[in-house]
mmCIF file with all atom_site columns, C-alpha atoms in Angstrom:
data_model
loop_
_atom_site.group_PDB
_atom_site.id
_atom_site.type_symbol
_atom_site.label_atom_id
_atom_site.label_alt_id
_atom_site.label_comp_id
_atom_site.label_asym_id
_atom_site.label_entity_id
_atom_site.label_seq_id
_atom_site.pdbx_PDB_ins_code
_atom_site.Cartn_x
_atom_site.Cartn_y
_atom_site.Cartn_z
_atom_site.occupancy
_atom_site.B_iso_or_equiv
_atom_site.pdbx_formal_charge
_atom_site.auth_seq_id
_atom_site.auth_comp_id
_atom_site.auth_asym_id
_atom_site.auth_atom_id
_atom_site.pdbx_PDB_model_num
ATOM 1   C CA . GLN A 1 1   ? 1.182  35.108 14.789  1.00 0.00 ? 1   GLN A CA 1
ATOM 2   C CA . VAL A 1 2   ? 1.941  32.694 11.971  1.00 0.00 ? 2   VAL A CA 1
ATOM 3   C CA . GLN A 1 3   ? 2.821  29.169 13.048  1.00 0.00 ? 3   GLN A CA 1
ATOM 4   C CA . LEU A 1 4   ? 4.049  26.258 10.954  1.00 0.00 ? 4   LEU A CA 1
ATOM 5   C CA . GLN A 1 5   ? 4.101  22.577 11.838  1.00 0.00 ? 5   GLN A CA 1
ATOM 6   C CA . GLU A 1 6   ? 5.744  19.801 9.862   1.00 0.00 ? 6   GLU A CA 1
ATOM 7   C CA . SER A 1 7   ? 4.526  16.208 9.863   1.00 0.00 ? 7   SER A CA 1
ATOM 8   C CA . GLY A 1 8   ? 5.308  12.976 8.081   1.00 0.00 ? 8   GLY A CA 1
ATOM 9   C CA . PRO A 1 9   ? 7.077  9.619  8.403   1.00 0.00 ? 9   PRO A CA 1
ATOM 10  C CA . GLY A 1 10  ? 10.282 9.721  10.384  1.00 0.00 ? 10  GLY A CA 1
ATOM 11  C CA . LEU A 1 11  ? 11.752 6.729  8.572   1.00 0.00 ? 11  LEU A CA 1
ATOM 12  C CA . VAL A 1 12  ? 11.958 6.214  4.815   1.00 0.00 ? 12  VAL A CA 1
ATOM 13  C CA . LYS A 1 13  ? 13.551 3.316  2.974   1.00 0.00 ? 13  LYS A CA 1
ATOM 14  C CA . PRO A 1 14  ? 16.371 3.926  0.490   1.00 0.00 ? 14  PRO A CA 1
ATOM 15  C CA . SER A 1 15  ? 15.085 4.523  -3.058  1.00 0.00 ? 15  SER A CA 1
ATOM 16  C CA . GLY A 1 16  ? 11.699 5.419  -1.593  1.00 0.00 ? 16  GLY A CA 1
ATOM 17  C CA . THR A 1 17  ? 9.844  8.724  -1.509  1.00 0.00 ? 17  THR A CA 1
ATOM 18  C CA . LEU A 1 18  ? 9.995  11.183 1.368   1.00 0.00 ? 18  LEU A CA 1
ATOM 19  C CA . SER A 1 19  ? 6.662  12.963 1.911   1.00 0.00 ? 19  SER A CA 1
ATOM 20  C CA . LEU A 1 20  ? 6.152  15.776 4.390   1.00 0.00 ? 20  LEU A CA 1
ATOM 21  C CA . THR A 1 21  ? 3.354  18.244 5.068   1.00 0.00 ? 21  THR A CA 1
ATOM 22  C CA . CYS A 1 22  ? 3.490  21.683 6.646   1.00 0.00 ? 22  CYS A CA 1
ATOM 23  C CA . VAL A 1 23  ? 0.326  23.091 8.166   1.00 0.00 ? 23  VAL A CA 1
ATOM 24  C CA . VAL A 1 24  ? 0.129  26.878 8.388   1.00 0.00 ? 24  VAL A CA 1
ATOM 25  C CA . SER A 1 25  ? -1.909 28.486 11.155  1.00 0.00 ? 25  SER A CA 1
ATOM 26  C CA . GLY A 1 26  ? -2.450 32.105 12.166  1.00 0.00 ? 26  GLY A CA 1
ATOM 27  C CA . GLY A 1 27  ? -2.251 33.216 8.554   1.00 0.00 ? 27  GLY A CA 1
ATOM 28  C CA . SER A 1 28  ? -3.355 32.294 5.055   1.00 0.00 ? 28  SER A CA 1
ATOM 29  C CA . ILE A 1 29  ? -1.232 30.268 2.687   1.00 0.00 ? 29  ILE A CA 1
ATOM 30  C CA . SER A 1 30  ? -2.823 32.380 -0.025  1.00 0.00 ? 30  SER A CA 1
ATOM 31  C CA . SER A 1 31  ? -1.075 35.506 1.212   1.00 0.00 ? 31  SER A CA 1
ATOM 32  C CA . SER A 1 32  ? 1.687  37.247 -0.750  1.00 0.00 ? 32  SER A CA 1
ATOM 33  C CA . SER A 1 33  ? 4.363  35.068 0.838   1.00 0.00 ? 33  SER A CA 1
ATOM 34  C CA . TRP A 1 34  ? 6.174  32.121 -0.613  1.00 0.00 ? 34  TRP A CA 1
ATOM 35  C CA . TRP A 1 35  ? 6.446  28.876 1.352   1.00 0.00 ? 35  TRP A CA 1
ATOM 36  C CA . SER A 1 36  ? 9.745  27.020 1.589   1.00 0.00 ? 36  SER A CA 1
ATOM 37  C CA . TRP A 1 37  ? 11.401 23.827 2.703   1.00 0.00 ? 37  TRP A CA 1
ATOM 38  C CA . VAL A 1 38  ? 14.889 23.849 4.239   1.00 0.00 ? 38  VAL A CA 1
ATOM 39  C CA . ARG A 1 39  ? 16.823 20.861 5.539   1.00 0.00 ? 39  ARG A CA 1
ATOM 40  C CA . GLN A 1 40  ? 19.771 20.272 7.855   1.00 0.00 ? 40  GLN A CA 1
ATOM 41  C CA . PRO A 1 41  ? 21.739 17.010 7.841   1.00 0.00 ? 41  PRO A CA 1
ATOM 42  C CA . PRO A 1 42  ? 23.004 15.878 11.242  1.00 0.00 ? 42  PRO A CA 1
ATOM 43  C CA . GLY A 1 43  ? 25.762 18.179 12.470  1.00 0.00 ? 43  GLY A CA 1
ATOM 44  C CA . LYS A 1 44  ? 25.759 20.215 9.250   1.00 0.00 ? 44  LYS A CA 1
ATOM 45  C CA . GLY A 1 45  ? 24.441 23.483 7.885   1.00 0.00 ? 45  GLY A CA 1
ATOM 46  C CA . LEU A 1 46  ? 21.203 24.598 6.275   1.00 0.00 ? 46  LEU A CA 1
ATOM 47  C CA . GLU A 1 47  ? 20.200 23.747 2.706   1.00 0.00 ? 47  GLU A CA 1
ATOM 48  C CA . TRP A 1 48  ? 17.307 25.436 0.922   1.00 0.00 ? 48  TRP A CA 1
ATOM 49  C CA . ILE A 1 49  ? 15.255 22.829 -0.930  1.00 0.00 ? 49  ILE A CA 1
ATOM 50  C CA . GLY A 1 50  ? 12.651 24.891 -2.728  1.00 0.00 ? 50  GLY A CA 1
ATOM 51  C CA . GLU A 1 51  ? 9.540  27.024 -2.425  1.00 0.00 ? 51  GLU A CA 1
ATOM 52  C CA . MET A 1 52  ? 6.100  27.553 -3.818  1.00 0.00 ? 52  MET A CA 1
ATOM 53  C CA . TYR A 1 53  ? 3.552  30.327 -4.229  1.00 0.00 ? 53  TYR A CA 1
ATOM 54  C CA . HIS A 1 54  ? -0.111 29.579 -3.663  1.00 0.00 ? 54  HIS A CA 1
ATOM 55  C CA . ARG A 1 55  ? -0.910 30.193 -7.316  1.00 0.00 ? 55  ARG A CA 1
ATOM 56  C CA . GLY A 1 56  ? 1.291  27.275 -8.287  1.00 0.00 ? 56  GLY A CA 1
ATOM 57  C CA . SER A 1 57  ? 4.671  28.801 -9.081  1.00 0.00 ? 57  SER A CA 1
ATOM 58  C CA . THR A 1 58  ? 7.665  26.936 -7.730  1.00 0.00 ? 58  THR A CA 1
ATOM 59  C CA . ASN A 1 59  ? 11.427 27.353 -7.427  1.00 0.00 ? 59  ASN A CA 1
ATOM 60  C CA . TYR A 1 60  ? 13.711 24.437 -6.630  1.00 0.00 ? 60  TYR A CA 1
ATOM 61  C CA . ASN A 1 61  ? 17.349 24.026 -5.705  1.00 0.00 ? 61  ASN A CA 1
ATOM 62  C CA . PRO A 1 62  ? 19.095 22.707 -8.836  1.00 0.00 ? 62  PRO A CA 1
ATOM 63  C CA . SER A 1 63  ? 20.973 20.210 -6.672  1.00 0.00 ? 63  SER A CA 1
ATOM 64  C CA . LEU A 1 64  ? 17.652 18.466 -5.966  1.00 0.00 ? 64  LEU A CA 1
ATOM 65  C CA . LYS A 1 65  ? 15.488 19.673 -8.803  1.00 0.00 ? 65  LYS A CA 1
ATOM 66  C CA . ASN A 1 66  ? 14.871 16.372 -10.534 1.00 0.00 ? 66  ASN A CA 1
ATOM 67  C CA . ARG A 1 67  ? 13.700 14.721 -7.330  1.00 0.00 ? 67  ARG A CA 1
ATOM 68  C CA . VAL A 1 68  ? 11.653 17.449 -5.634  1.00 0.00 ? 68  VAL A CA 1
ATOM 69  C CA . THR A 1 69  ? 8.024  18.474 -5.865  1.00 0.00 ? 69  THR A CA 1
ATOM 70  C CA . ILE A 1 70  ? 6.386  21.101 -3.653  1.00 0.00 ? 70  ILE A CA 1
ATOM 71  C CA . SER A 1 71  ? 2.625  21.491 -3.804  1.00 0.00 ? 71  SER A CA 1
ATOM 72  C CA . VAL A 1 72  ? -0.149 23.342 -2.010  1.00 0.00 ? 72  VAL A CA 1
ATOM 73  C CA . ASP A 1 73  ? -3.542 22.417 -0.605  1.00 0.00 ? 73  ASP A CA 1
ATOM 74  C CA . LYS A 1 74  ? -5.244 25.742 -0.074  1.00 0.00 ? 74  LYS A CA 1
ATOM 75  C CA . SER A 1 75  ? -8.369 24.139 1.391   1.00 0.00 ? 75  SER A CA 1
ATOM 76  C CA . LYS A 1 76  ? -6.268 22.807 4.269   1.00 0.00 ? 76  LYS A CA 1
ATOM 77  C CA . ASN A 1 77  ? -3.894 25.784 4.440   1.00 0.00 ? 77  ASN A CA 1
ATOM 78  C CA . GLN A 1 78  ? -0.927 23.494 4.025   1.00 0.00 ? 78  GLN A CA 1
ATOM 79  C CA . PHE A 1 79  ? 1.866  22.686 1.604   1.00 0.00 ? 79  PHE A CA 1
ATOM 80  C CA . SER A 1 80  ? 3.813  19.523 0.984   1.00 0.00 ? 80  SER A CA 1
ATOM 81  C CA . LEU A 1 81  ? 7.220  18.224 -0.008  1.00 0.00 ? 81  LEU A CA 1
ATOM 82  C CA . LYS A 1 82  ? 7.952  15.081 -1.989  1.00 0.00 ? 82  LYS A CA 1
ATOM 83  C CA . LEU A 1 83  ? 11.519 13.916 -2.506  1.00 0.00 ? 83  LEU A CA 1
ATOM 84  C CA . THR A 1 84  ? 11.998 10.807 -4.611  1.00 0.00 ? 84  THR A CA 1
ATOM 85  C CA . SER A 1 85  ? 14.793 8.231  -4.859  1.00 0.00 ? 85  SER A CA 1
ATOM 86  C CA . VAL A 1 86  ? 16.096 9.030  -1.387  1.00 0.00 ? 86  VAL A CA 1
ATOM 87  C CA . THR A 1 87  ? 19.452 7.874  -0.060  1.00 0.00 ? 87  THR A CA 1
ATOM 88  C CA . ALA A 1 88  ? 21.178 8.130  3.306   1.00 0.00 ? 88  ALA A CA 1
ATOM 89  C CA . ALA A 1 89  ? 22.393 11.573 2.229   1.00 0.00 ? 89  ALA A CA 1
ATOM 90  C CA . ASP A 1 90  ? 18.794 12.793 2.514   1.00 0.00 ? 90  ASP A CA 1
ATOM 91  C CA . THR A 1 91  ? 18.718 12.037 6.253   1.00 0.00 ? 91  THR A CA 1
ATOM 92  C CA . ALA A 1 92  ? 18.124 15.404 7.899   1.00 0.00 ? 92  ALA A CA 1
ATOM 93  C CA . VAL A 1 93  ? 15.889 17.632 9.955   1.00 0.00 ? 93  VAL A CA 1
ATOM 94  C CA . TYR A 1 94  ? 13.377 19.121 7.524   1.00 0.00 ? 94  TYR A CA 1
ATOM 95  C CA . TYR A 1 95  ? 11.975 22.572 8.222   1.00 0.00 ? 95  TYR A CA 1
ATOM 96  C CA . CYS A 1 96  ? 9.157  24.443 6.541   1.00 0.00 ? 96  CYS A CA 1
ATOM 97  C CA . ALA A 1 97  ? 9.400  28.221 6.568   1.00 0.00 ? 97  ALA A CA 1
ATOM 98  C CA . ARG A 1 98  ? 7.618  31.308 5.320   1.00 0.00 ? 98  ARG A CA 1
ATOM 99  C CA . HIS A 1 99  ? 9.597  33.310 2.789   1.00 0.00 ? 99  HIS A CA 1
ATOM 100 C CA . ASP A 1 100 ? 8.364  36.861 3.052   1.00 0.00 ? 100 ASP A CA 1
ATOM 101 C CA . TYR A 1 101 ? 9.069  39.595 0.554   1.00 0.00 ? 101 TYR A CA 1
ATOM 102 C CA . GLY A 1 102 ? 8.912  43.346 0.848   1.00 0.00 ? 102 GLY A CA 1
ATOM 103 C CA . ASP A 1 103 ? 10.364 46.312 -1.001  1.00 0.00 ? 103 ASP A CA 1
ATOM 104 C CA . TYR A 1 104 ? 13.903 45.093 -1.757  1.00 0.00 ? 104 TYR A CA 1
ATOM 105 C CA . VAL A 1 105 ? 13.841 42.672 1.177   1.00 0.00 ? 105 VAL A CA 1
ATOM 106 C CA . SER A 1 106 ? 13.359 38.930 1.327   1.00 0.00 ? 106 SER A CA 1
ATOM 107 C CA . TYR A 1 107 ? 13.789 36.600 4.304   1.00 0.00 ? 107 TYR A CA 1
ATOM 108 C CA . PHE A 1 108 ? 12.570 33.473 6.114   1.00 0.00 ? 108 PHE A CA 1
ATOM 109 C CA . ASP A 1 109 ? 10.706 34.886 9.107   1.00 0.00 ? 109 ASP A CA 1
ATOM 110 C CA . TYR A 1 110 ? 8.598  32.021 10.436  1.00 0.00 ? 110 TYR A CA 1
ATOM 111 C CA . TRP A 1 111 ? 9.820  28.450 10.789  1.00 0.00 ? 111 TRP A CA 1
ATOM 112 C CA . GLY A 1 112 ? 8.327  25.175 11.903  1.00 0.00 ? 112 GLY A CA 1
ATOM 113 C CA . PRO A 1 113 ? 10.070 23.287 14.719  1.00 0.00 ? 113 PRO A CA 1
ATOM 114 C CA . GLY A 1 114 ? 11.427 20.749 12.253  1.00 0.00 ? 114 GLY A CA 1
ATOM 115 C CA . THR A 1 115 ? 10.900 17.044 11.742  1.00 0.00 ? 115 THR A CA 1
ATOM 116 C CA . VAL A 1 116 ? 13.584 14.371 11.649  1.00 0.00 ? 116 VAL A CA 1
ATOM 117 C CA . VAL A 1 117 ? 13.653 12.083 8.637   1.00 0.00 ? 117 VAL A CA 1
ATOM 118 C CA . ILE A 1 118 ? 16.003 9.099  8.592   1.00 0.00 ? 118 ILE A CA 1
ATOM 119 C CA . VAL A 1 119 ? 16.646 7.162  5.404   1.00 0.00 ? 119 VAL A CA 1
ATOM 120 C CA . SER A 1 120 ? 17.420 3.576  6.327   1.00 0.00 ? 120 SER A CA 1
ATOM 121 C CA . SER A 1 121 ? 16.329 0.068  5.516   1.00 0.00 ? 121 SER A CA 1
ATOM 122 C CA . ASP B 2 1   ? 24.909 29.469 -7.655  1.00 0.00 ? 1   ASP B CA 1
ATOM 123 C CA . ILE B 2 2   ? 26.064 32.124 -5.193  1.00 0.00 ? 2   ILE B CA 1
ATOM 124 C CA . GLN B 2 3   ? 28.309 30.635 -2.524  1.00 0.00 ? 3   GLN B CA 1
ATOM 125 C CA . MET B 2 4   ? 28.315 32.099 0.986   1.00 0.00 ? 4   MET B CA 1
ATOM 126 C CA . THR B 2 5   ? 31.452 31.756 3.105   1.00 0.00 ? 5   THR B CA 1
ATOM 127 C CA . GLN B 2 6   ? 31.493 32.577 6.800   1.00 0.00 ? 6   GLN B CA 1
ATOM 128 C CA . SER B 2 7   ? 34.455 33.093 9.065   1.00 0.00 ? 7   SER B CA 1
ATOM 129 C CA . PRO B 2 8   ? 35.399 31.975 11.534  1.00 0.00 ? 8   PRO B CA 1
ATOM 130 C CA . SER B 2 9   ? 33.745 28.555 11.641  1.00 0.00 ? 9   SER B CA 1
ATOM 131 C CA . SER B 2 10  ? 33.865 28.656 15.415  1.00 0.00 ? 10  SER B CA 1
ATOM 132 C CA . LEU B 2 11  ? 34.572 31.323 17.965  1.00 0.00 ? 11  LEU B CA 1
ATOM 133 C CA . SER B 2 12  ? 35.185 31.276 21.704  1.00 0.00 ? 12  SER B CA 1
ATOM 134 C CA . ALA B 2 13  ? 34.148 34.284 23.736  1.00 0.00 ? 13  ALA B CA 1
ATOM 135 C CA . SER B 2 14  ? 33.038 35.352 27.181  1.00 0.00 ? 14  SER B CA 1
ATOM 136 C CA . VAL B 2 15  ? 29.968 37.084 28.542  1.00 0.00 ? 15  VAL B CA 1
ATOM 137 C CA . GLY B 2 16  ? 30.345 40.803 27.963  1.00 0.00 ? 16  GLY B CA 1
ATOM 138 C CA . ASP B 2 17  ? 32.665 40.447 24.955  1.00 0.00 ? 17  ASP B CA 1
ATOM 139 C CA . ARG B 2 18  ? 32.074 41.997 21.557  1.00 0.00 ? 18  ARG B CA 1
ATOM 140 C CA . VAL B 2 19  ? 32.326 39.581 18.651  1.00 0.00 ? 19  VAL B CA 1
ATOM 141 C CA . THR B 2 20  ? 32.184 39.914 14.885  1.00 0.00 ? 20  THR B CA 1
ATOM 142 C CA . ILE B 2 21  ? 31.329 37.267 12.302  1.00 0.00 ? 21  ILE B CA 1
ATOM 143 C CA . THR B 2 22  ? 31.997 37.825 8.632   1.00 0.00 ? 22  THR B CA 1
ATOM 144 C CA . CYS B 2 23  ? 30.175 36.528 5.575   1.00 0.00 ? 23  CYS B CA 1
ATOM 145 C CA . ARG B 2 24  ? 31.382 36.773 1.991   1.00 0.00 ? 24  ARG B CA 1
ATOM 146 C CA . ALA B 2 25  ? 29.299 36.146 -1.106  1.00 0.00 ? 25  ALA B CA 1
ATOM 147 C CA . SER B 2 26  ? 30.861 34.780 -4.293  1.00 0.00 ? 26  SER B CA 1
ATOM 148 C CA . GLN B 2 27  ? 29.246 37.622 -6.256  1.00 0.00 ? 27  GLN B CA 1
ATOM 149 C CA . SER B 2 28  ? 27.394 40.806 -5.429  1.00 0.00 ? 28  SER B CA 1
ATOM 150 C CA . ILE B 2 29  ? 24.071 40.286 -3.667  1.00 0.00 ? 29  ILE B CA 1
ATOM 151 C CA . SER B 2 30  ? 23.286 43.970 -3.147  1.00 0.00 ? 30  SER B CA 1
ATOM 152 C CA . SER B 2 31  ? 21.698 44.167 0.305   1.00 0.00 ? 31  SER B CA 1
ATOM 153 C CA . TYR B 2 32  ? 19.885 40.806 0.164   1.00 0.00 ? 32  TYR B CA 1
ATOM 154 C CA . LEU B 2 33  ? 21.703 39.404 3.184   1.00 0.00 ? 33  LEU B CA 1
ATOM 155 C CA . ASN B 2 34  ? 20.077 37.921 6.271   1.00 0.00 ? 34  ASN B CA 1
ATOM 156 C CA . TRP B 2 35  ? 21.400 36.501 9.541   1.00 0.00 ? 35  TRP B CA 1
ATOM 157 C CA . TYR B 2 36  ? 19.879 33.688 11.579  1.00 0.00 ? 36  TYR B CA 1
ATOM 158 C CA . GLN B 2 37  ? 20.610 32.299 15.023  1.00 0.00 ? 37  GLN B CA 1
ATOM 159 C CA . GLN B 2 38  ? 20.137 28.614 15.760  1.00 0.00 ? 38  GLN B CA 1
ATOM 160 C CA . LYS B 2 39  ? 20.284 26.932 19.134  1.00 0.00 ? 39  LYS B CA 1
ATOM 161 C CA . PRO B 2 40  ? 20.699 23.158 19.517  1.00 0.00 ? 40  PRO B CA 1
ATOM 162 C CA . GLY B 2 41  ? 17.541 21.242 18.646  1.00 0.00 ? 41  GLY B CA 1
ATOM 163 C CA . LYS B 2 42  ? 15.712 24.391 17.559  1.00 0.00 ? 42  LYS B CA 1
ATOM 164 C CA . ALA B 2 43  ? 14.718 25.965 14.278  1.00 0.00 ? 43  ALA B CA 1
ATOM 165 C CA . PRO B 2 44  ? 16.740 28.920 13.000  1.00 0.00 ? 44  PRO B CA 1
ATOM 166 C CA . LYS B 2 45  ? 15.513 32.323 14.118  1.00 0.00 ? 45  LYS B CA 1
ATOM 167 C CA . LEU B 2 46  ? 15.699 35.411 11.919  1.00 0.00 ? 46  LEU B CA 1
ATOM 168 C CA . LEU B 2 47  ? 17.910 38.024 13.572  1.00 0.00 ? 47  LEU B CA 1
ATOM 169 C CA . ILE B 2 48  ? 18.722 40.581 10.893  1.00 0.00 ? 48  ILE B CA 1
ATOM 170 C CA . TYR B 2 49  ? 17.366 41.101 7.373   1.00 0.00 ? 49  TYR B CA 1
ATOM 171 C CA . ASP B 2 50  ? 18.482 43.319 4.538   1.00 0.00 ? 50  ASP B CA 1
ATOM 172 C CA . VAL B 2 51  ? 22.015 43.583 6.014   1.00 0.00 ? 51  VAL B CA 1
ATOM 173 C CA . SER B 2 52  ? 21.220 45.729 9.018   1.00 0.00 ? 52  SER B CA 1
ATOM 174 C CA . ASN B 2 53  ? 17.528 45.627 9.949   1.00 0.00 ? 53  ASN B CA 1
ATOM 175 C CA . LEU B 2 54  ? 16.765 43.970 13.263  1.00 0.00 ? 54  LEU B CA 1
ATOM 176 C CA . GLN B 2 55  ? 13.822 41.598 13.280  1.00 0.00 ? 55  GLN B CA 1
ATOM 177 C CA . ARG B 2 56  ? 11.122 42.472 15.836  1.00 0.00 ? 56  ARG B CA 1
ATOM 178 C CA . GLY B 2 57  ? 12.137 41.507 19.341  1.00 0.00 ? 57  GLY B CA 1
ATOM 179 C CA . VAL B 2 58  ? 15.858 41.115 18.595  1.00 0.00 ? 58  VAL B CA 1
ATOM 180 C CA . PRO B 2 59  ? 18.025 42.976 21.124  1.00 0.00 ? 59  PRO B CA 1
ATOM 181 C CA . SER B 2 60  ? 19.894 46.047 19.940  1.00 0.00 ? 60  SER B CA 1
ATOM 182 C CA . ARG B 2 61  ? 23.257 44.497 20.878  1.00 0.00 ? 61  ARG B CA 1
ATOM 183 C CA . PHE B 2 62  ? 23.004 42.692 17.526  1.00 0.00 ? 62  PHE B CA 1
ATOM 184 C CA . SER B 2 63  ? 23.997 44.692 14.463  1.00 0.00 ? 63  SER B CA 1
ATOM 185 C CA . GLY B 2 64  ? 24.827 44.048 10.843  1.00 0.00 ? 64  GLY B CA 1
ATOM 186 C CA . SER B 2 65  ? 26.695 45.902 8.147   1.00 0.00 ? 65  SER B CA 1
ATOM 187 C CA . GLY B 2 66  ? 28.151 45.528 4.687   1.00 0.00 ? 66  GLY B CA 1
ATOM 188 C CA . SER B 2 67  ? 27.207 45.665 1.044   1.00 0.00 ? 67  SER B CA 1
ATOM 189 C CA . GLY B 2 68  ? 27.900 43.906 -2.214  1.00 0.00 ? 68  GLY B CA 1
ATOM 190 C CA . THR B 2 69  ? 29.891 40.838 -1.244  1.00 0.00 ? 69  THR B CA 1
ATOM 191 C CA . ASP B 2 70  ? 31.198 41.468 2.280   1.00 0.00 ? 70  ASP B CA 1
ATOM 192 C CA . PHE B 2 71  ? 29.041 41.540 5.382   1.00 0.00 ? 71  PHE B CA 1
ATOM 193 C CA . THR B 2 72  ? 29.421 41.388 9.150   1.00 0.00 ? 72  THR B CA 1
ATOM 194 C CA . LEU B 2 73  ? 27.318 40.456 12.145  1.00 0.00 ? 73  LEU B CA 1
ATOM 195 C CA . SER B 2 74  ? 28.399 42.008 15.430  1.00 0.00 ? 74  SER B CA 1
ATOM 196 C CA . ILE B 2 75  ? 27.229 41.282 18.934  1.00 0.00 ? 75  ILE B CA 1
ATOM 197 C CA . ALA B 2 76  ? 28.130 43.861 21.581  1.00 0.00 ? 76  ALA B CA 1
ATOM 198 C CA . GLY B 2 77  ? 28.119 42.742 25.201  1.00 0.00 ? 77  GLY B CA 1
ATOM 199 C CA . LEU B 2 78  ? 27.537 39.000 24.796  1.00 0.00 ? 78  LEU B CA 1
ATOM 200 C CA . GLN B 2 79  ? 24.842 37.516 26.988  1.00 0.00 ? 79  GLN B CA 1
ATOM 201 C CA . PRO B 2 80  ? 24.618 33.857 28.043  1.00 0.00 ? 80  PRO B CA 1
ATOM 202 C CA . GLU B 2 81  ? 21.634 33.301 25.733  1.00 0.00 ? 81  GLU B CA 1
ATOM 203 C CA . ASP B 2 82  ? 23.634 34.449 22.692  1.00 0.00 ? 82  ASP B CA 1
ATOM 204 C CA . PHE B 2 83  ? 25.799 31.341 22.534  1.00 0.00 ? 83  PHE B CA 1
ATOM 205 C CA . ALA B 2 84  ? 24.535 29.539 19.445  1.00 0.00 ? 84  ALA B CA 1
ATOM 206 C CA . THR B 2 85  ? 25.320 28.961 15.780  1.00 0.00 ? 85  THR B CA 1
ATOM 207 C CA . PHE B 2 86  ? 24.856 31.845 13.356  1.00 0.00 ? 86  PHE B CA 1
ATOM 208 C CA . TYR B 2 87  ? 24.160 31.583 9.632   1.00 0.00 ? 87  TYR B CA 1
ATOM 209 C CA . CYS B 2 88  ? 24.191 34.180 6.908   1.00 0.00 ? 88  CYS B CA 1
ATOM 210 C CA . GLN B 2 89  ? 21.889 33.679 3.920   1.00 0.00 ? 89  GLN B CA 1
ATOM 211 C CA . GLN B 2 90  ? 21.567 35.401 0.571   1.00 0.00 ? 90  GLN B CA 1
ATOM 212 C CA . SER B 2 91  ? 18.083 36.085 -0.749  1.00 0.00 ? 91  SER B CA 1
ATOM 213 C CA . TYR B 2 92  ? 19.213 37.779 -3.968  1.00 0.00 ? 92  TYR B CA 1
ATOM 214 C CA . THR B 2 93  ? 18.550 34.808 -6.207  1.00 0.00 ? 93  THR B CA 1
ATOM 215 C CA . THR B 2 94  ? 17.726 31.116 -6.088  1.00 0.00 ? 94  THR B CA 1
ATOM 216 C CA . PRO B 2 95  ? 19.062 28.848 -4.729  1.00 0.00 ? 95  PRO B CA 1
ATOM 217 C CA . TYR B 2 96  ? 18.926 30.822 -1.490  1.00 0.00 ? 96  TYR B CA 1
ATOM 218 C CA . ASN B 2 97  ? 22.196 29.532 -0.066  1.00 0.00 ? 97  ASN B CA 1
ATOM 219 C CA . PHE B 2 98  ? 23.282 29.773 3.545   1.00 0.00 ? 98  PHE B CA 1
ATOM 220 C CA . GLY B 2 99  ? 26.794 30.118 4.885   1.00 0.00 ? 99  GLY B CA 1
ATOM 221 C CA . GLN B 2 100 ? 28.277 27.084 6.586   1.00 0.00 ? 100 GLN B CA 1
ATOM 222 C CA . GLY B 2 101 ? 27.639 28.530 10.033  1.00 0.00 ? 101 GLY B CA 1
ATOM 223 C CA . THR B 2 102 ? 29.683 30.036 12.860  1.00 0.00 ? 102 THR B CA 1
ATOM 224 C CA . ARG B 2 103 ? 29.478 28.344 16.217  1.00 0.00 ? 103 ARG B CA 1
ATOM 225 C CA . LEU B 2 104 ? 29.827 30.803 19.084  1.00 0.00 ? 104 LEU B CA 1
ATOM 226 C CA . GLU B 2 105 ? 31.008 29.072 22.235  1.00 0.00 ? 105 GLU B CA 1
ATOM 227 C CA . ILE B 2 106 ? 31.832 30.132 25.722  1.00 0.00 ? 106 ILE B CA 1
#
């Protein structure tokens, strides 16, 4: 059973950099899956941030593309999110999730419990 | 980007009712449509993938249908644990957008 767990600072100052890590257990980050970040502002819906494959390929949401970097540390079976130049609009619950692919199917099947990040001075 | 629009935004129902939630994509997404259930303070949970395939462990009272741009999620015989917010999501192309959510209330 794959499990994901997010961690990182819960408070980030405006114009600073948000940095989160997602540790994967019960499975290898070097599998055929992609690994994603999704966020949810308070009281709002879900926004896909981006994803990475263990070999280094990435896809990002164009709405955040210039500020986002997702990277992998295969030795620790974890992946990370960096979001620069944050504002209050980046306050949200941040989830990491596994994006699994099959024959003509694609879905987020395992999620971390989420971590709250507040952008405030 | 492909925009996903759900209706209704909220829905009141009773235990035992049958309810239907619709999701419309701004362009064809073939069958790359998934449904998630989210309860307060919890991560989303995959319910249905590829329009109509139930994820392991999801009760058979949940069903999905549709193709192209129009899709539905139905719940037959609502149970108390089903009251939550439901999201559709397209996985046809990036960015993998979600619908705005449908809150199912008692």
